[in-house]
Tab-separated table of C-alpha atoms and ligand atoms in Angstrom:
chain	number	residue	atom	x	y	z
A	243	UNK	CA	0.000	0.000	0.000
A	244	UNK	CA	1.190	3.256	-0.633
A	245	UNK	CA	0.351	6.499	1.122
A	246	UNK	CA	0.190	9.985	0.180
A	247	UNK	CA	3.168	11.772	1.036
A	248	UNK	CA	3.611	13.203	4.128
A	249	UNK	CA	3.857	16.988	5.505
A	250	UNK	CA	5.187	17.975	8.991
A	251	UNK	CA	1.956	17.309	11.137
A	252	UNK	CA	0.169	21.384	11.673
A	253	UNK	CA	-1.274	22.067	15.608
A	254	UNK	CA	-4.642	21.148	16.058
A	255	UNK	CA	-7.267	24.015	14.485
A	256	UNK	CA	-3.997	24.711	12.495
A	257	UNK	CA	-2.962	27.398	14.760
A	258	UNK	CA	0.064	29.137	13.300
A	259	UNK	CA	-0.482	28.032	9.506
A	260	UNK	CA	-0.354	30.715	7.122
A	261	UNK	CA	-2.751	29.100	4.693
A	262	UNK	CA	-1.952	31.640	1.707
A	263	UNK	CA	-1.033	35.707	0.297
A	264	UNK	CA	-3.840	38.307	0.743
A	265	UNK	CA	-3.459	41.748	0.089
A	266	UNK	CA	-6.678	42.283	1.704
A	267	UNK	CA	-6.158	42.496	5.709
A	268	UNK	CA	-3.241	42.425	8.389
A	269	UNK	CA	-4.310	40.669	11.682
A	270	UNK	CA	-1.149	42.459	14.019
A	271	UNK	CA	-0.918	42.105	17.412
A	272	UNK	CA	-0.856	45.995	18.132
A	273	UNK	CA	-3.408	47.046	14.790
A	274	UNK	CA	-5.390	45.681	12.241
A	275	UNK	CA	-5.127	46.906	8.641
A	276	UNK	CA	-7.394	46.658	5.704
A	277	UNK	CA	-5.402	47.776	2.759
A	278	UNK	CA	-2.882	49.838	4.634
A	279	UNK	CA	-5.043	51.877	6.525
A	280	UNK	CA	-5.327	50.800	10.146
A	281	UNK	CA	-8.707	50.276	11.785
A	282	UNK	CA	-8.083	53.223	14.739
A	283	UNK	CA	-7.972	56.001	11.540
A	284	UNK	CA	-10.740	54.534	9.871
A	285	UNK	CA	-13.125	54.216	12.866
A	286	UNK	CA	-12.435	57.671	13.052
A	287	UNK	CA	-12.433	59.410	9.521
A	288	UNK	CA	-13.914	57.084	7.463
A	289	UNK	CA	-17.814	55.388	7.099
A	290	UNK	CA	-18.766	51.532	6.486
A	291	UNK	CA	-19.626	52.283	2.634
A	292	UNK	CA	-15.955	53.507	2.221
A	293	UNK	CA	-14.790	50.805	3.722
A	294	UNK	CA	-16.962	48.774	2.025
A	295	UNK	CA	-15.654	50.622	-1.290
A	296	UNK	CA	-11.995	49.925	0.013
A	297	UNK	CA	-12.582	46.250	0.986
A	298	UNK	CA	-14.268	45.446	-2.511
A	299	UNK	CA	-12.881	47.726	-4.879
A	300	UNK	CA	-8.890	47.592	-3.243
A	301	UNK	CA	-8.517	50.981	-2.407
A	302	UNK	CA	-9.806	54.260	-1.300
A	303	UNK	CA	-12.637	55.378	-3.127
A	304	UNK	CA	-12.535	59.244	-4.881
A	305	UNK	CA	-15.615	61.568	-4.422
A	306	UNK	CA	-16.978	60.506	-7.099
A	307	UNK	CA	-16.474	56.875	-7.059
A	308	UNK	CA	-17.825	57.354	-3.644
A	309	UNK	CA	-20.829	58.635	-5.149
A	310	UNK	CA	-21.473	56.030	-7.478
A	311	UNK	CA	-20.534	52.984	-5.009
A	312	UNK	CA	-23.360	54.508	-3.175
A	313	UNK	CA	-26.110	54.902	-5.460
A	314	UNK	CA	-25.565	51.047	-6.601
A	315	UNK	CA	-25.712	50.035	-2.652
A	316	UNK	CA	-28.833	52.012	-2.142
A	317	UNK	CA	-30.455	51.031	-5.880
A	318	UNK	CA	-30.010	47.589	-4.930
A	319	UNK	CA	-31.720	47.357	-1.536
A	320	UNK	CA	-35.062	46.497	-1.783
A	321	UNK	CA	-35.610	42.133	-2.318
A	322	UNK	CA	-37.800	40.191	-4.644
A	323	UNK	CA	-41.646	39.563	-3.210
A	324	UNK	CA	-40.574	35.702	-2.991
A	325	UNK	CA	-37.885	36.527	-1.101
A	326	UNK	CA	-39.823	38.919	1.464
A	327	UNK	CA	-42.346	35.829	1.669
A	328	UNK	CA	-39.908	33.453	2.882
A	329	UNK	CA	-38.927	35.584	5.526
A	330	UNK	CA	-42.188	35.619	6.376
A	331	UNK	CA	-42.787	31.954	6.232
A	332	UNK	CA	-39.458	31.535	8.335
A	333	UNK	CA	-38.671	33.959	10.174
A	334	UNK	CA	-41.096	32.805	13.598
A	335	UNK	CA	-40.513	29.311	12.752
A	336	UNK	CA	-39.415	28.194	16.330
A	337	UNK	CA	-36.348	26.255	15.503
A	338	UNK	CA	-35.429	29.548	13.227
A	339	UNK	CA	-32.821	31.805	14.636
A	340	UNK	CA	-31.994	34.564	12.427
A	341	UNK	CA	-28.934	33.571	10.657
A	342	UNK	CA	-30.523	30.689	9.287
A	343	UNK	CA	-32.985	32.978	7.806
A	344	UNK	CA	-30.445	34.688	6.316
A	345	UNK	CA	-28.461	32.229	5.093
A	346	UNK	CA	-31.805	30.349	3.695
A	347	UNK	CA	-32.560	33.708	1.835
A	348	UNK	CA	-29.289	34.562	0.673
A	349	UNK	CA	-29.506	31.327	-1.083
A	350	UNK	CA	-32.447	31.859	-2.301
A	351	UNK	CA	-31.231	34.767	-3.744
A	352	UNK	CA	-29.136	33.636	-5.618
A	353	UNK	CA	-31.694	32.561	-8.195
A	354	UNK	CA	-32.914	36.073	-8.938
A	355	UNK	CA	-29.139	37.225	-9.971
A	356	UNK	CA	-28.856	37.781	-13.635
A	357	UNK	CA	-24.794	37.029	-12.181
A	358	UNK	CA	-25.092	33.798	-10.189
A	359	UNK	CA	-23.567	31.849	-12.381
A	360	UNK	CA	-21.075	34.142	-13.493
A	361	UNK	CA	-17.234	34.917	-11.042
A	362	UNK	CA	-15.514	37.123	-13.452
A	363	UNK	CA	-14.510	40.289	-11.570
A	364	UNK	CA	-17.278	42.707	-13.010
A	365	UNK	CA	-19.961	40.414	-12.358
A	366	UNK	CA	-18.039	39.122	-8.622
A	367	UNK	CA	-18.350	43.107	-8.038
A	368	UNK	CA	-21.674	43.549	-9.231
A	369	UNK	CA	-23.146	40.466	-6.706
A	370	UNK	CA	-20.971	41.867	-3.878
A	371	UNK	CA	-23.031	45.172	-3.902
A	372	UNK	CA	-26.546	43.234	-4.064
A	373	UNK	CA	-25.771	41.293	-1.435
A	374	UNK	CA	-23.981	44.199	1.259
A	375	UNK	CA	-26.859	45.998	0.129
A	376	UNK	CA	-29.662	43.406	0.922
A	377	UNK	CA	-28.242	41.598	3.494
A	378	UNK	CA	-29.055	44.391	5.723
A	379	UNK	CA	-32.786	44.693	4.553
A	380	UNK	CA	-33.030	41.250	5.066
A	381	UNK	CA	-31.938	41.752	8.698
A	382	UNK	CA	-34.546	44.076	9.067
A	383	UNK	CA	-37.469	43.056	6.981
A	384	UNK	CA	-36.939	39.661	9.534
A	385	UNK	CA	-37.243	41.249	12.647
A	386	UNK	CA	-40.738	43.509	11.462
A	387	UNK	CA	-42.142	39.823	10.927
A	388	UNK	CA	-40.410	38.822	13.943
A	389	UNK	CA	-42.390	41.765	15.727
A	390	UNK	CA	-45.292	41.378	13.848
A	391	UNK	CA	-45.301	44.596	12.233
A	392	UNK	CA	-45.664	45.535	8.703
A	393	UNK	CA	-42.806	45.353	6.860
A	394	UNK	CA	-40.460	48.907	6.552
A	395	UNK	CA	-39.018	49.417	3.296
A	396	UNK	CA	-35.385	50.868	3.021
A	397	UNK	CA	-35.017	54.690	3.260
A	398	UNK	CA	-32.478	55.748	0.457
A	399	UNK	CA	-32.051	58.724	2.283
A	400	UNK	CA	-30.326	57.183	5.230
A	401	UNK	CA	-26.946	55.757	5.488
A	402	UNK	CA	-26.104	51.943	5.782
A	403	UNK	CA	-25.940	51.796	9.187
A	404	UNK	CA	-28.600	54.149	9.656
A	405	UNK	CA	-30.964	52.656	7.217
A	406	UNK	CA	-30.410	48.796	9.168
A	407	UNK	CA	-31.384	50.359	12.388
A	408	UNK	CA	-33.988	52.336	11.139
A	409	UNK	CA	-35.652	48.918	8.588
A	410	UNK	CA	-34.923	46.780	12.510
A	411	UNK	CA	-37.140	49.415	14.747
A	412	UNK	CA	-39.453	51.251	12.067
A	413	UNK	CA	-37.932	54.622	13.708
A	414	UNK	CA	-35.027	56.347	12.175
A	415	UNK	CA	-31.622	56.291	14.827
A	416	UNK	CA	-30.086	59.355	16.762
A	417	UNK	CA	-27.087	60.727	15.159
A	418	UNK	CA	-24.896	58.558	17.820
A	419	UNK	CA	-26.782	55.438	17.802
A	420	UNK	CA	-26.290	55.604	13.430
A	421	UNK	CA	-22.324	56.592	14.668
A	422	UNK	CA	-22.326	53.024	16.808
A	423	UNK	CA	-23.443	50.996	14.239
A	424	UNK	CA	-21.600	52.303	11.267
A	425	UNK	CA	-18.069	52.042	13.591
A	426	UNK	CA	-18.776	48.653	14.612
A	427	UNK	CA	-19.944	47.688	10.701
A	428	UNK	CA	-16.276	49.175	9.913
A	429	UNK	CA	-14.735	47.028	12.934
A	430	UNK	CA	-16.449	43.744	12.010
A	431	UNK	CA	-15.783	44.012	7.938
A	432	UNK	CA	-13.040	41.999	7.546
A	433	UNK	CA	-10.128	40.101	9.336
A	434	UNK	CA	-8.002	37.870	7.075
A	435	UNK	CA	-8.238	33.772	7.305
A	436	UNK	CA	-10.790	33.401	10.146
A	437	UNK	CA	-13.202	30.707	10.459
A	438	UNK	CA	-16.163	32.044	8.337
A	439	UNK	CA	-13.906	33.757	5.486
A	440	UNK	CA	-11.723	30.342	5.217
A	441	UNK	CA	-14.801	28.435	4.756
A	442	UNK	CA	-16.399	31.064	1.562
A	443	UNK	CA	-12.203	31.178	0.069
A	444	UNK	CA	-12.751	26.818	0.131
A	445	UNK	CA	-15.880	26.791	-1.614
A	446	UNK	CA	-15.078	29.482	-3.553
A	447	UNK	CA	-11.633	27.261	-4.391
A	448	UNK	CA	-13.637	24.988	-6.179
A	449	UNK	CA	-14.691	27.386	-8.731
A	450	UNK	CA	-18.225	27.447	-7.053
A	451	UNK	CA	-20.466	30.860	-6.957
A	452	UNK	CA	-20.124	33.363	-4.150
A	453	UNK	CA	-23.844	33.150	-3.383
A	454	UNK	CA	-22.645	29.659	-2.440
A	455	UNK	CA	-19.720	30.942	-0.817
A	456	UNK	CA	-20.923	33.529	1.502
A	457	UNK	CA	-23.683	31.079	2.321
A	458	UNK	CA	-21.209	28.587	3.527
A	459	UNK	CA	-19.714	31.662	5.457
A	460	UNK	CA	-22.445	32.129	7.370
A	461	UNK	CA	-23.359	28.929	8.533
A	462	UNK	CA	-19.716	29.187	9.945
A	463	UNK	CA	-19.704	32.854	11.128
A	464	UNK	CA	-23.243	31.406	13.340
A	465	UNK	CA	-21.161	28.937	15.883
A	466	UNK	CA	-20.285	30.615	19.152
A	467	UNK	CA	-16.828	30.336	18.866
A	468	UNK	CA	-16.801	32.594	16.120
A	469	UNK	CA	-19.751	35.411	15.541
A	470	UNK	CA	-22.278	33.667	17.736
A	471	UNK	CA	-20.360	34.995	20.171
A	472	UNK	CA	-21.876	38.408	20.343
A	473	UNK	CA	-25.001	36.936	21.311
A	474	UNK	CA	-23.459	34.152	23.858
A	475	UNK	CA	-21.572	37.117	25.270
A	476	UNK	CA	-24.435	39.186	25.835
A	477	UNK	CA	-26.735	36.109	27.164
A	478	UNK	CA	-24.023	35.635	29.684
A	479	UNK	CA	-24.159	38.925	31.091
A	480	UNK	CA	-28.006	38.557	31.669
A	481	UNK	CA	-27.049	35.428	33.286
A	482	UNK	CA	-24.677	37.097	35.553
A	483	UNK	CA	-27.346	39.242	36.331
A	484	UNK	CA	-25.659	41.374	38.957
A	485	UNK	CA	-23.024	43.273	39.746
A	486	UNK	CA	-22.662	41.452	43.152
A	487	UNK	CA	-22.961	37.875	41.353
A	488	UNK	CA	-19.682	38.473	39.399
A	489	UNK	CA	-17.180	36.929	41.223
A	490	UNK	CA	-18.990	34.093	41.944
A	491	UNK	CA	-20.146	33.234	38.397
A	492	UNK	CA	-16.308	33.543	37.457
A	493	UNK	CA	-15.290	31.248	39.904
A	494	UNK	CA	-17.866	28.691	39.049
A	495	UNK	CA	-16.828	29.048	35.854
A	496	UNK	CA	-13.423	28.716	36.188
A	497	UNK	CA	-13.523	25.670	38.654
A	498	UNK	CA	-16.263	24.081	36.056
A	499	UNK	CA	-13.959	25.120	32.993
A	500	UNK	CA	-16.919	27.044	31.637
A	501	UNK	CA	-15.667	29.436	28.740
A	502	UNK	CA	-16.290	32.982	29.146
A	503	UNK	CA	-17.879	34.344	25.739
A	504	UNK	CA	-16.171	37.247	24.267
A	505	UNK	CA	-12.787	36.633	25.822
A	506	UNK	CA	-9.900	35.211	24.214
A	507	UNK	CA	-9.145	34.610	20.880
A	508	UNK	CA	-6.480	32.722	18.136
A	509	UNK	CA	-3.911	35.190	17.086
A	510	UNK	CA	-4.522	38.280	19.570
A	511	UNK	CA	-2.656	37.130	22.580
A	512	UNK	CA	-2.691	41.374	24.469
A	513	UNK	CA	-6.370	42.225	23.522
A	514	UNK	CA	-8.286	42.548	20.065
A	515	UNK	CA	-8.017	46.628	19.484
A	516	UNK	CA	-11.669	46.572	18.111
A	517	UNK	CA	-12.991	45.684	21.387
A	518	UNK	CA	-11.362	48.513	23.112
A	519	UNK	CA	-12.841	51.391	20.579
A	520	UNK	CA	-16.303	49.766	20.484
A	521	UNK	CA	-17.019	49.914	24.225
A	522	UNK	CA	-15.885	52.906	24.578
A	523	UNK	CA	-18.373	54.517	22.384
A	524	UNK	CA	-20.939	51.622	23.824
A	525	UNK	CA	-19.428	53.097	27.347
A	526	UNK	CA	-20.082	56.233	26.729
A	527	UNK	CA	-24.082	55.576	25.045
A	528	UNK	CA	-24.411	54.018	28.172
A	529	UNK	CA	-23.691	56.820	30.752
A	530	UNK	CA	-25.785	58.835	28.607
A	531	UNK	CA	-28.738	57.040	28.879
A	532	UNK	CA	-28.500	55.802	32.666
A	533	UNK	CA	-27.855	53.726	35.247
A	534	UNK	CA	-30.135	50.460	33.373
A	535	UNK	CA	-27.796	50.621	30.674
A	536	UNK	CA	-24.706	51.563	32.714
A	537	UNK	CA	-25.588	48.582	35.034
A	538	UNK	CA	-24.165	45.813	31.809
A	539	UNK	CA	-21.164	48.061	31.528
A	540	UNK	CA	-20.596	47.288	35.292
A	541	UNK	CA	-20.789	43.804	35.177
A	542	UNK	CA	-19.154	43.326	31.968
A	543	UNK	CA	-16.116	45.793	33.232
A	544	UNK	CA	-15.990	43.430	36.397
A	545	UNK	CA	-15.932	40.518	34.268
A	546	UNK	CA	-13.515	41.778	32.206
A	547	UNK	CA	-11.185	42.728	35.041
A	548	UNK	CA	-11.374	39.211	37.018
A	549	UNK	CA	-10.705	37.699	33.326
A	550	UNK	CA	-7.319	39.656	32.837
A	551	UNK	CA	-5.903	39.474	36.132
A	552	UNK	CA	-6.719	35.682	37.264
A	553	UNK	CA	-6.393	34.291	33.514
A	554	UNK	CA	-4.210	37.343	31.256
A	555	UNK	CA	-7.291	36.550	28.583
A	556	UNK	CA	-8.751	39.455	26.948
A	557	UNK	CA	-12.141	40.205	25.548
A	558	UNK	CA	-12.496	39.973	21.857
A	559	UNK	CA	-15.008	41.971	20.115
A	560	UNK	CA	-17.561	40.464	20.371
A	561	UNK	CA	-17.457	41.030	24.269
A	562	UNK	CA	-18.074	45.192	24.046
A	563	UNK	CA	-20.145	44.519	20.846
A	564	UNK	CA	-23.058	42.659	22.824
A	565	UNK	CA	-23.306	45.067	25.430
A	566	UNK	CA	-23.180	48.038	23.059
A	567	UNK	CA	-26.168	46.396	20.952
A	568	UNK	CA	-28.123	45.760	24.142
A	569	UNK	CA	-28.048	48.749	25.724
A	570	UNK	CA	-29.547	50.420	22.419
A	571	UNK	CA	-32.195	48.197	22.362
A	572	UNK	CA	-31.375	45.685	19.360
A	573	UNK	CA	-33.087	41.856	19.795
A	574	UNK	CA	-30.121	39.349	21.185
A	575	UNK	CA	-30.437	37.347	18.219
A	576	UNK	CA	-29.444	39.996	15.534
A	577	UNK	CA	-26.296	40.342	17.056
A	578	UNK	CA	-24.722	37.921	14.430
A	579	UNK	CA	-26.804	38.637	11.315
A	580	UNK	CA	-25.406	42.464	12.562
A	581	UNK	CA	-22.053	41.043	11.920
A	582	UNK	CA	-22.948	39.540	8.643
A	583	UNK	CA	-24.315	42.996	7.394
A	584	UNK	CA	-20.656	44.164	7.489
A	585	UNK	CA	-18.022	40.955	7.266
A	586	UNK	CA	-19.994	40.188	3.975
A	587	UNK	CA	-17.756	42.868	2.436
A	588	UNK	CA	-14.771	41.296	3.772
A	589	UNK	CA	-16.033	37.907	2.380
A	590	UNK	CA	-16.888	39.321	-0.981
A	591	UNK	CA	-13.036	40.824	-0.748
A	592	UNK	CA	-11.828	37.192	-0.459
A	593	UNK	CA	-14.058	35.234	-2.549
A	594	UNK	CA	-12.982	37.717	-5.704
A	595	UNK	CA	-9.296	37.398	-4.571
A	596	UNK	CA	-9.413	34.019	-4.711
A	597	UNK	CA	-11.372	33.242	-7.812
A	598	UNK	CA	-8.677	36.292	-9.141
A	599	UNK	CA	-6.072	33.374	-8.421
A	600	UNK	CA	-7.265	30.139	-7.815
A	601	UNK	CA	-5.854	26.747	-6.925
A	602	UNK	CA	-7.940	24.296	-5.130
A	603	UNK	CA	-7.760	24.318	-1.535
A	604	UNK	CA	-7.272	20.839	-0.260
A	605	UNK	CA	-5.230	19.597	2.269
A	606	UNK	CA	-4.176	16.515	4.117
A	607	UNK	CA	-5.152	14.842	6.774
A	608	UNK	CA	-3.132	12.668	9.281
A	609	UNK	CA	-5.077	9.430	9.659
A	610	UNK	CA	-5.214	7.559	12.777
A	611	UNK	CA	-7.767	4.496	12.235
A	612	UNK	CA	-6.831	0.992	11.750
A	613	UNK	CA	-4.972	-0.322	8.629
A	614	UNK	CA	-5.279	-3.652	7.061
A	615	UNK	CA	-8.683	-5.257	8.264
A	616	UNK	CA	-10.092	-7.933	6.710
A	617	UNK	CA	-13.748	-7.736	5.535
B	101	SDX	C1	-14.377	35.977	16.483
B	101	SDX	O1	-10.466	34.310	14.031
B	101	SDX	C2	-10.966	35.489	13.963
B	101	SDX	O2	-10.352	36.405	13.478
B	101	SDX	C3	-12.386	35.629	14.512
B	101	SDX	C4	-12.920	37.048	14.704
B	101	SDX	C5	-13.174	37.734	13.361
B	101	SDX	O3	-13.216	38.980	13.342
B	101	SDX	O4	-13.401	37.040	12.358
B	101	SDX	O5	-12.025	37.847	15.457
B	101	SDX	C6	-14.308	37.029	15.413
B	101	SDX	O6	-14.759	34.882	16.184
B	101	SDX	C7	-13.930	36.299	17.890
B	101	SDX	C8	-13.899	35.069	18.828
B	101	SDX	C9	-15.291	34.853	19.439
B	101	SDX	N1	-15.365	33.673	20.267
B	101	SDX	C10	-15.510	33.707	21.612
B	101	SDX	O7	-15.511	34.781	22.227
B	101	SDX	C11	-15.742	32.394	22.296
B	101	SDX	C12	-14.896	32.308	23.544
B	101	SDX	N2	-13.506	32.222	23.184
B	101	SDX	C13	-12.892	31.006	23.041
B	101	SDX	O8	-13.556	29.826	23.078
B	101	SDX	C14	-11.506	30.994	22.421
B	101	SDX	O9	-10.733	31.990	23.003
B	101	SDX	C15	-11.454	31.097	20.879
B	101	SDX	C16	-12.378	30.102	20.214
B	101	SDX	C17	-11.815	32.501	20.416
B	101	SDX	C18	-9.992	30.818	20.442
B	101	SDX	O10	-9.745	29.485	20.699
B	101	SDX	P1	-8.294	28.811	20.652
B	101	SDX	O11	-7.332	29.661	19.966
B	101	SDX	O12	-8.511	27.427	20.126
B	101	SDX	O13	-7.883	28.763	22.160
B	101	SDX	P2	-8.190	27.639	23.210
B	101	SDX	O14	-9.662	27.397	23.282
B	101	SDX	O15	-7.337	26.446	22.887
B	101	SDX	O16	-7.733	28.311	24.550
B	101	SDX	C19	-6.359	28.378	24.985
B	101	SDX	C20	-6.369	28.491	26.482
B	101	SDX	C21	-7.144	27.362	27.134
B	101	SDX	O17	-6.582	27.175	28.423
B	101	SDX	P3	-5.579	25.929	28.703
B	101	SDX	O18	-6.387	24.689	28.388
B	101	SDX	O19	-4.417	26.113	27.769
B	101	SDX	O20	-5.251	26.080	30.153
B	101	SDX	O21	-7.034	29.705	26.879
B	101	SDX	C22	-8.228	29.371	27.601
B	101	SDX	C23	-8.518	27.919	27.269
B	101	SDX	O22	-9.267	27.304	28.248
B	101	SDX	N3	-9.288	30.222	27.057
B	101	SDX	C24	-10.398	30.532	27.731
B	101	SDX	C25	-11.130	31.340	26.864
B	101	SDX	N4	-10.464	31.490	25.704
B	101	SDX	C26	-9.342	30.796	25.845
B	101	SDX	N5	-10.823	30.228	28.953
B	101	SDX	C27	-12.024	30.716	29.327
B	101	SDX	N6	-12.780	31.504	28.529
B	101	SDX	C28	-12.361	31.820	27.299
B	101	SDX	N7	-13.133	32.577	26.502
């Protein structure tokens, strides 16, 4: 019998692997770049649709590309009536949570798109800005039927960010609570080989369509060790409860080796720098609107600080990210289609830099079962 040839044998979750070139992100331990610009100047100077415009298009946009990027983002919001009517028929399903609903309908979409079939670059481009565009009206069109009201169509006068809030609640957002959501859209829209963009570059690998891709990448993005996390994060701290049942949750959970959602993560070993800029802007939304919001700040602070000192582990993003969304009032469960509305520009990024140039992605694996039974 001969076997296939052998490699040196990678750490489990192949920690440490660089799995390929992108010219798309840079995952540092002290900043994260997308396409040279670091995430601390954009967060500051810059809005999701330029970032989306950088992500997708490779670099940063003029005035009037700007302008154009724009009116193809907001000319391609609205979705097909079949579409709207399986969110409908979906979306309260019990065993539904919303990122199946949005992977079934991104799917689904694919059949309307005169591009499905098609991953040349134009076409690639052309499906990337349907689908940052309607992912977020999907978001909100679900939670209307979720709340049982009608159905609130996209406002093309409002921004990205302000336009998901205002399709989620059916009121338009405060110039700071638009500000909240566009920053953390920017800090969520892309961070090299993780879970959910490995899984859309794979299919994608196989010369398959990036309706097909992205849909992969959310099924992965769901899991709580990835994006689910928001939402694990945030049902924690409800657990918690208290500021006075902190320290004994932690060390329940510590002498039960319960995981703390939100904290830790694969290549930041000092802290993820998102978290740090989105709760202080969550932080500071907080103190503004009183001591029930202030309260999860409190308990997620204390959490945070018996975290760092007993264990050195750090919250991620997704730590600040579920307190920030729950003190402004947005359903737990939204948390990670949230996150889809923005990393689907990151996704898009890879999917078109990989079908740009391809090679199947296919690698070994070390087998451990038996050898020659007898049948
Ligand atoms: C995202 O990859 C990306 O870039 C992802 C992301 C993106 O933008 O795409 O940044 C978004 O997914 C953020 C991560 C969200 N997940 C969570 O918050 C879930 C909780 N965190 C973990 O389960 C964990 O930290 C991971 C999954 C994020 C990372 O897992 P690793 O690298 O496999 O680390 P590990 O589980 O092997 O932990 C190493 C050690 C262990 O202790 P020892 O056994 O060595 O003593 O650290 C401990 C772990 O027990 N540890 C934790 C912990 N995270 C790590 N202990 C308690 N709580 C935690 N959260």
């Amino acid at each position: 019998m001969t076997s296939a040839p052998t490699a040196p044998k990678p750490k489990a979750g192949l920690e440490g692997i660089i799995a390929g070139d992108s010219d798309i992100c840079a995952v540092e331990q002290d900043t994260l770049i997308y396409r040279g610009y670091s995430i601390g100047e954009l967060s500051e100077k810059a809005k999701f649709e330029d970032v989306a415009y950088l992500l997708l298009a490779g670099g940063k946009p003029s005035a009037s590309e700007l302008e154009a990027f724009n009116r193809d983002l907001v000319a391609e919001r609205s979705l097909p009536d079949d579409a709207i009517d399986i969110i409908k028929r979906t979306a309260t399903q019990p065993a539904a949570h919303p990122m199946d609903v949005l992977r079934t309908v991104v799917s689904y979409l694919a059949h309307f798109d005169p591009d499905c079939q098609d991953n040349s670059p134009e076409a690639e481009l052309r499906k990337s800005k349907r689908l940052t565009a309607k992912i977020a009206t999907i978001i909100g069109h679900m939670q209307n039927v979720i709340d049982g009201r009608d159905i609130v169509k996209p406002d093309p006068s409002l921004s990205h960010a302000g336009n998901l809030l205002y399709m989620m609640r059916g009121e338009k957002p405060t110039a700071e609570e638009e500000k909240i959501i566009d920053v953390s859209l920017i800090l969520y829209a892309e961070h090299d080989f993780n879970a959910s963009t490995f899984t859309g570059r794979v299919i994608a690998g196989t010369l398959s369509d990036m309706h097909g891709a992205v849909a992969g990448a959310i099924a992965a993005l769901k899991g709580p060790l990835h994006g689910g996390a928001n939402e694990a994060a945030m049902d924690m701290l409800k657990e918690i409860g208290s500021i006075e049942n902190v320290e004994p949750f932690m060390q329940n959970a510590f002498a039960t080796k319960r995981k703390i959602m939100g904290f830790g993560h694969r290549v930041y070993k000092n802290g993820d720098h998102r978290a740090s800029i989105l709760h202080g802007l969550g932080r500071a939304y907080a103190d503004n609107k009183g001591a029930d919001a202030q309260k999860w700040f409190e308990i997620g602070e204390k959490v945070q600080n018996i975290m760092s000192d007993e264990k050195g582990i750090f919250p991620n993003v997704d730590f600040p990210c579920g307190m920030t969304y729950f003190v402004m009032g947005i359903p737990v469960p939204q948390y990670t289609p949230i996150f889809v509305a923005s990393r689907i520009t990151g996704w898009c990024a890879h999917i078109m830099e990989q079908h740009s140039n391809n090679r199947l992605i296919r690698p070994l694996s070390n087998y451990t079962g038996p050898m020659g039974l007898n049948w």
